[in-house]
Short mmCIF file of C-alpha atoms in Angstrom, two decimals:
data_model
loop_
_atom_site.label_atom_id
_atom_site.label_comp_id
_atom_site.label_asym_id
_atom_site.label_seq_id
_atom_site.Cartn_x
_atom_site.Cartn_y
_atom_site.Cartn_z
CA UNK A 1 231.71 92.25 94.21
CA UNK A 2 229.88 94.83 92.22
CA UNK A 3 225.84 95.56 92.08
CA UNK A 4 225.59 94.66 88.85
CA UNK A 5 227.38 90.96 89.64
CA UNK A 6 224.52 90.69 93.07
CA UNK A 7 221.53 92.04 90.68
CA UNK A 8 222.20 90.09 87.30
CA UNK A 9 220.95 86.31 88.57
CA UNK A 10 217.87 87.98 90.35
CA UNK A 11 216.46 89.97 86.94
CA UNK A 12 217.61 86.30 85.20
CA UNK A 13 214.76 84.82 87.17
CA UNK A 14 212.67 87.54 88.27
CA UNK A 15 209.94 86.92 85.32
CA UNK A 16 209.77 82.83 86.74
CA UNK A 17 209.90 84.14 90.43
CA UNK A 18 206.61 86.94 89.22
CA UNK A 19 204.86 83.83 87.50
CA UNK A 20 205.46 81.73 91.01
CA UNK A 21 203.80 84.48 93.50
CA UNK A 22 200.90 85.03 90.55
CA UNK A 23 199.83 81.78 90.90
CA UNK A 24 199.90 81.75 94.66
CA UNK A 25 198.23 84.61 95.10
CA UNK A 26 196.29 85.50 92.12
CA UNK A 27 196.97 89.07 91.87
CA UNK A 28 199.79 91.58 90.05
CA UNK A 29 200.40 94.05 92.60
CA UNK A 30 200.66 90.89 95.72
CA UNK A 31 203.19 88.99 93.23
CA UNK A 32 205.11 92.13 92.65
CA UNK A 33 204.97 92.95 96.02
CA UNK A 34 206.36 89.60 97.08
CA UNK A 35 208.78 89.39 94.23
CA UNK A 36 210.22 93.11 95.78
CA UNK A 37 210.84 91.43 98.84
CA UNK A 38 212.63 88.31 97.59
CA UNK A 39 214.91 91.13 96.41
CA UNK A 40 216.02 92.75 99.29
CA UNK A 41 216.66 89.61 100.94
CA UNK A 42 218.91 88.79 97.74
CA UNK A 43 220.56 91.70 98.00
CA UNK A 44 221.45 91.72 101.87
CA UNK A 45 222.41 88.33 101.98
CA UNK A 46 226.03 87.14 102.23
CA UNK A 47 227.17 85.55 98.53
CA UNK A 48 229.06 83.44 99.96
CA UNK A 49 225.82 81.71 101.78
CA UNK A 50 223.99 81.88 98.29
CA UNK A 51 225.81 78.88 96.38
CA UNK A 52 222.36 78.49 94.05
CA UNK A 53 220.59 81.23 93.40
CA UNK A 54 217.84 79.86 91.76
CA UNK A 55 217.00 77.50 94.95
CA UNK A 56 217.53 80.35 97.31
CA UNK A 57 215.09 82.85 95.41
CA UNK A 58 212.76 79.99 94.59
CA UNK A 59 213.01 79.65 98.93
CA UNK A 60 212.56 83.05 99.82
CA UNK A 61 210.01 84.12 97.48
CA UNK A 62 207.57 80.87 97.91
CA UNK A 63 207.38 81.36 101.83
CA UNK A 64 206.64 85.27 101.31
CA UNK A 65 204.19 84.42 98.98
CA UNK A 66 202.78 81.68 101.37
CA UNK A 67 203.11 84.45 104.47
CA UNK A 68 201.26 87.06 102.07
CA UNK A 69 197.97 84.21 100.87
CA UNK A 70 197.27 83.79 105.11
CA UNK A 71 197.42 87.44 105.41
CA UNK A 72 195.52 87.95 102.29
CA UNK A 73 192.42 85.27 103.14
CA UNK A 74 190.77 87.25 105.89
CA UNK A 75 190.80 90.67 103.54
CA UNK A 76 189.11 88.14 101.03
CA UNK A 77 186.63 86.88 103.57
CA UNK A 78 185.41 90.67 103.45
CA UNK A 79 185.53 90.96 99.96
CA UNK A 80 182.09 92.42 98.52
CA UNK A 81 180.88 89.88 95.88
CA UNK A 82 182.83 87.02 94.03
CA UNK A 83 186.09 87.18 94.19
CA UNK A 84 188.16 86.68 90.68
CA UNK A 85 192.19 86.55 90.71
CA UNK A 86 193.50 89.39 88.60
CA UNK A 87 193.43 88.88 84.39
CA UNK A 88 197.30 89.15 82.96
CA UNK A 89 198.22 89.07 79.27
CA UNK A 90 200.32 85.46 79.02
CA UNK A 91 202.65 85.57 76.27
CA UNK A 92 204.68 82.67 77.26
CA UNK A 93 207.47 83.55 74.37
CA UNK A 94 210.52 81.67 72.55
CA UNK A 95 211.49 80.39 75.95
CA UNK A 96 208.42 78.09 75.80
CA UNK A 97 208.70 76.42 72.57
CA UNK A 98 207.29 73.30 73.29
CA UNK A 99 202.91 73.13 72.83
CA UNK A 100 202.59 70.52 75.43
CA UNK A 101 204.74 73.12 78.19
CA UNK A 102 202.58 75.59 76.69
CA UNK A 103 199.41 74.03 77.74
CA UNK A 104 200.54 73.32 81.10
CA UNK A 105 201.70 76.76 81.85
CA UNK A 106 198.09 78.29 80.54
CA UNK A 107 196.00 75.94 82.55
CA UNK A 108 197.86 76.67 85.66
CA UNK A 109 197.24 80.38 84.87
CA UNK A 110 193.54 79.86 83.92
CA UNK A 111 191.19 81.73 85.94
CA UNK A 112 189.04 78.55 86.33
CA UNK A 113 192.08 76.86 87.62
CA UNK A 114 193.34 79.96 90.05
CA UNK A 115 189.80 80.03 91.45
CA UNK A 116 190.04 76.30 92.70
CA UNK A 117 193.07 77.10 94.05
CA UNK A 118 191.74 79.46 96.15
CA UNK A 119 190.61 76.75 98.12
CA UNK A 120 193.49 75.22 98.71
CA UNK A 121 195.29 76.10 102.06
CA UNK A 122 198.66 78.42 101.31
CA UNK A 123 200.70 75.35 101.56
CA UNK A 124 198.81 73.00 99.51
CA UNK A 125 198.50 75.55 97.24
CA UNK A 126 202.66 76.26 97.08
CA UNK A 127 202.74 72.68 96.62
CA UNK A 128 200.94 72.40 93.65
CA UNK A 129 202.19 75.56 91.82
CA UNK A 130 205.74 74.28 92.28
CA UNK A 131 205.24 70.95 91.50
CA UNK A 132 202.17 71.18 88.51
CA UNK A 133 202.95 74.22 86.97
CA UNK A 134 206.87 74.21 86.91
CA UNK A 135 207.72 70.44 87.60
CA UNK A 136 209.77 70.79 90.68
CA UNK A 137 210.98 67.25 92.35
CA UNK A 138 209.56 66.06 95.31
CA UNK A 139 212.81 66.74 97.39
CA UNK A 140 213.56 70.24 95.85
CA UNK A 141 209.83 71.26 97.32
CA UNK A 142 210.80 69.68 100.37
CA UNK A 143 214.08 71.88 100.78
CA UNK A 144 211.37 75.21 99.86
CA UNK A 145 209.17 74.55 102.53
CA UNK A 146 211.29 72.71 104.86
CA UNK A 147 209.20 70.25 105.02
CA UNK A 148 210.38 66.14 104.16
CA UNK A 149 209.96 64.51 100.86
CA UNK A 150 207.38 62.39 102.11
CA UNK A 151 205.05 64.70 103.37
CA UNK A 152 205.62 67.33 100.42
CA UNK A 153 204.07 63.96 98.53
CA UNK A 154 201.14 63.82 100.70
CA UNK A 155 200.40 67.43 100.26
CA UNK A 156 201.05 66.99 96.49
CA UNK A 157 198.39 64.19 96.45
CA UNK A 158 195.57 66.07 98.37
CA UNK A 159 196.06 69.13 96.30
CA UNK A 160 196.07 67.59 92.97
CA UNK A 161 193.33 65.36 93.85
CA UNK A 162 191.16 68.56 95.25
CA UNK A 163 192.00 70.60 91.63
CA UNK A 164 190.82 67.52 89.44
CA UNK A 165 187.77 66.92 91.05
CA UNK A 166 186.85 70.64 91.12
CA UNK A 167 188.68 72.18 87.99
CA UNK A 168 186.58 71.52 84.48
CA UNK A 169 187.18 68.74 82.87
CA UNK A 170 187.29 69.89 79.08
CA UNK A 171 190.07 69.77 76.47
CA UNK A 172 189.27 72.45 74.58
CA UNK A 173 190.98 72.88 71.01
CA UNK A 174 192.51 76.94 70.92
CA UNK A 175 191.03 77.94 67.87
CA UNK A 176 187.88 76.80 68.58
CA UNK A 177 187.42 78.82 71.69
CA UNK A 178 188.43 81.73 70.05
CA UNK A 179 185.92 80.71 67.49
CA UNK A 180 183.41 80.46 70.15
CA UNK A 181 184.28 83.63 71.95
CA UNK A 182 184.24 85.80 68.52
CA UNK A 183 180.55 84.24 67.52
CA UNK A 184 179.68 84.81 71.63
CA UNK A 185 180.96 88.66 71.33
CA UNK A 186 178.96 88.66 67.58
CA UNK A 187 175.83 87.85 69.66
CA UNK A 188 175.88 89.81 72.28
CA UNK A 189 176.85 92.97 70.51
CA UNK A 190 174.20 91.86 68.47
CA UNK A 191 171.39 91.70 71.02
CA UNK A 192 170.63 88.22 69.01
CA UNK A 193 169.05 86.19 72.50
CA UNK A 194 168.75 82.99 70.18
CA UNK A 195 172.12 82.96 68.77
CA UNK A 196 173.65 83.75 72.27
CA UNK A 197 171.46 80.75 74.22
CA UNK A 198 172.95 78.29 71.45
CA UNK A 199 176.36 79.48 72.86
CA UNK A 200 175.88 78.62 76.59
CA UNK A 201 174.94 75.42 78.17
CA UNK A 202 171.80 75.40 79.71
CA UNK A 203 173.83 75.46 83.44
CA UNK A 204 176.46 77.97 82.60
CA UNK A 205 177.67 80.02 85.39
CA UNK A 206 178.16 83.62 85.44
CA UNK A 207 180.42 84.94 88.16
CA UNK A 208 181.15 88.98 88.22
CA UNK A 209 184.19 90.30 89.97
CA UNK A 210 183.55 94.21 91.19
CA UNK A 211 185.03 94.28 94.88
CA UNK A 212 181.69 96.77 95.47
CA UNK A 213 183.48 99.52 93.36
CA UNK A 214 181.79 99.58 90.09
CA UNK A 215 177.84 97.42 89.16
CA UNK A 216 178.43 94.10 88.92
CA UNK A 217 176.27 91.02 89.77
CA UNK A 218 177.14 90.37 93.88
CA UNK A 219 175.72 86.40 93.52
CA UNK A 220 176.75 84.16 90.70
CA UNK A 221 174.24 83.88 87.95
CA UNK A 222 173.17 80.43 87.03
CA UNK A 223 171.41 79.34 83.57
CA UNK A 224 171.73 79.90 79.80
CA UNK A 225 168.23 82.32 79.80
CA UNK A 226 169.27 84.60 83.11
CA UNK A 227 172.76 84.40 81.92
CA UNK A 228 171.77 85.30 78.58
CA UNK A 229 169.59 87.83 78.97
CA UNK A 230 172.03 89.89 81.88
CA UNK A 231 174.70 90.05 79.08
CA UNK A 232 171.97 91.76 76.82
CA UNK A 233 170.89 93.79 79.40
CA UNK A 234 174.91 94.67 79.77
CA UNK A 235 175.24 95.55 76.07
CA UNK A 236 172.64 97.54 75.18
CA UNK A 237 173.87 99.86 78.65
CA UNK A 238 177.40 100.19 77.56
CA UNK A 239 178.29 104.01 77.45
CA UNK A 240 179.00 105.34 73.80
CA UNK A 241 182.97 105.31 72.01
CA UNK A 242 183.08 101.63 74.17
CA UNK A 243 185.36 99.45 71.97
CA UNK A 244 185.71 95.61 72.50
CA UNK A 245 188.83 94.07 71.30
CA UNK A 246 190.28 89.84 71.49
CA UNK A 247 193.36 89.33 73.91
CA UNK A 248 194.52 86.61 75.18
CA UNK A 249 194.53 86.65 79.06
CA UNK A 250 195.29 83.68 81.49
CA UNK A 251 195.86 81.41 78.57
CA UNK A 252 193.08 81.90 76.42
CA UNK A 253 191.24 84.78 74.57
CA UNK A 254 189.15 87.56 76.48
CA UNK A 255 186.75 90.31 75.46
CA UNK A 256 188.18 93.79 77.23
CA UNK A 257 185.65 96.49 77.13
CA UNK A 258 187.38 99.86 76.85
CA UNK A 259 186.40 103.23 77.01
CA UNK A 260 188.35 106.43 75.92
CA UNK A 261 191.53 104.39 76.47
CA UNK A 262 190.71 102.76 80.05
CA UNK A 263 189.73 99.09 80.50
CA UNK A 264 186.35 99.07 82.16
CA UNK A 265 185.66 95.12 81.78
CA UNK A 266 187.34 91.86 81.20
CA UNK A 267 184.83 88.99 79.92
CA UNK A 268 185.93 85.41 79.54
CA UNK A 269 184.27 82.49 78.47
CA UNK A 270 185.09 78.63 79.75
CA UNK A 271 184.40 76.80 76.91
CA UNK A 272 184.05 72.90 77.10
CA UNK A 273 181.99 70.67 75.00
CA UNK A 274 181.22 73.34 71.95
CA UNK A 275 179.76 75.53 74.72
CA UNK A 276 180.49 77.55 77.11
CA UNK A 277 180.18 76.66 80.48
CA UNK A 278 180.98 79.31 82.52
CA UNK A 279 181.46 83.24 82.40
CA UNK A 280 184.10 85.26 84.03
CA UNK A 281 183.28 89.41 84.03
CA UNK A 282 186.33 91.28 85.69
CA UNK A 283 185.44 94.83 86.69
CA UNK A 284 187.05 95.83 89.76
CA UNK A 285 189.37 98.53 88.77
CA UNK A 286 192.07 97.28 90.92
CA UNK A 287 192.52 94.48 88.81
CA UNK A 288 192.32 96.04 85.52
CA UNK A 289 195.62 98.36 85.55
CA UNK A 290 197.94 95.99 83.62
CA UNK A 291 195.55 94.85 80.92
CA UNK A 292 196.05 97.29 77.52
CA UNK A 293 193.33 98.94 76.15
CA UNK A 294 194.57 98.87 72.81
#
C-alpha cells in the first residue's frame, strides 16, 4: 500500500476533522495541533484495523481534542483578562449549499456560542459539537467516546439545555447585521456618541480579549454610555495608516483593524433586536495570525 493510498482519506476529511477540534477548543493553533496528531495515529495504524476511516478519525481526533480542553482549562484559569476563542474567516463553500446547514454551522462557530461552551465540561462539550453542529446519531457518539447510547443522550440533554439558556436568543436577519455593523463602524469612526448610543442597547456588554499582551479592557464593560464612550476613546487613539475593513469571521461580519499590513484588532458586534447587544474586541496577537489584513 502506497503513502499516497494511507494519506488520501485523511486530507478528504482533514478540513471537517479542523472544524471538529475548533469548536472544542476554540483556538487555530490547539485544533491544528490536535488535527496533527489524529494524523500520526492514521498513519501508524494497521489498514487492515481501519475498515471506516471517517469513524476512526472522527474517534481519534475527538478524544485528543477532549485530552487537549482538560489540559488547556487550568492555562485558561491563568489567563490575564477575558478570555475570547480565536476569530477564523468561515467560508463554508459549495459543499454547504443548503441556508438552513449554513446557519447551523455559523452559530456553532459564533463566538457568543464558543464562549458558552466554554463552560461546558470537555465531554459535554464533545457531545454537543458532534451532535449540534454536525448531526451525529446518538449511537455513533456513543462509539466516539465509548460511552452507551443512553448516557451520550443524557449528556446531550444537559449540554443543550445549558447553551439555550445561556446563548442569546436572537434571530438575526444577515444583512441586517451587516447593516448594523457598517452604520456601528460609521459612528465610531465618526466620533458621533449619539448615533453610536442608538446602536447599543442600554445593557450591552463589552468583553476585550488581550491575554495581558497588548491594552485592552481586563473586566467586561457593561452599558450603552461606558461602552460607548470606551470605543470613542479607542478611535480617536488609533495610530495613523490604521485601515478598517468588513470580513466575515465566526459566521457573521467583523471590523479588523490593521496597520501597515498586520491585524492589530478584531471587533464584533452581537446584534439581536435592531441592536447590538454585546461587543467582542480580539487583540491578543496570538489569536490574530490567521485573520488577513487585506
Amino acid at each position: 500500500m502506497t503513502a499516497e493510498t494511507v494519506t488520501d482519506p485523511f486530507e478528504e476529511y482533514r478540513p471537517f476533522l479542523t472544524g471538529v477540534a475548533y469548536r472544542m477548543l476554540g483556538r487555530v493553533a490547539d485544533a491544528e495541533d490536535v488535527v496533527q496528531e489524529a494524523w500520526l495515529r492514521w498513519s501508524s495504524a494497521g489498514r487492515e484495523d481501519v475498515r471506516e476511516p471517517r469513524a476512526f478519525l472522527v474517534r481519534v481526533t475527538t478524544r485528543l481534542a477532549i485530552d487537549r480542553l482538560r489540559h488547556l482549562r487550568s492555562r485558561r484559569e491563568r489567563y490575564v483578562g477575558p478570555w475570547l476563542p480565536e476569530p477564523v474567516v468561515t467560508e463554508f463553500g459549495p459543499a454547504v449549499p443548503d441556508s438552513a446547514e449554513r446557519a447551523v454551522l455559523s452559530d456553532s462557530v459564533s463566538l457568543a456560542v464558543l464562549v458558552v461552551l466554554e463552560t461546558l465540561s470537555p465531554l459535554e462539550r464533545a457531545v454537543f459539537v458532534l451532535r449540534e453542529a454536525f448531526g451525529f446519531p446518538y449511537a455513533e457518539i456513543g462509539a466516539v467516546l465509548g460511552r452507551s447510547e443512553a448516557a451520550v443522550r443524557q449528556l446531550a440533554g444537559r449540554a443543550k439545555r445549558h447553551v439555550e439558556e445561556r446563548k442569546p436568543r436572537y434571530d438575526v436577519d444577515p444583512a441586517a447585521r451587516r447593516d448594523i455593523t457598517e452604520r456601528f463602524l460609521a459612528a465610531a469612526a465618526g466620533g458621533d456618541l449619539e448615533q453610536l448610543l442608538a446602536l447599543l442597547a442600554p445593557d450591552v456588554r463589552l468583553v476585550g480579549d488581550s491575554g495581558g499582551k497588548v491594552k485592552a479592557p481586563r473586566r467586561i464593560i457593561e452599558t450603552a454610555d461606558k461602552v460607548g464612550r470606551f470605543l470613542l476613546a479607542v478611535m480617536n487613539d488609533q495610530p495613523s495608516g490604521m485601515e478598517v475593513r468588513i470580513l466575515e469571521l465566526n459566521g457573521g461580519p467583523a471590523l479588523v483593524f490593521s496597520v501597515g499590513g498586520v491585524v492589530d484588532t478584531v471587533l464584533q458586534a452581537e446584534v439581536g433586536d435592531g441592536a447590538i447587544r454585546c461587543v467582542y474586541v480580539v487583540r491578543n496577537p496570538d489569536k490574530l495570525a490567521g485573520v488577513s489584513a487585506g
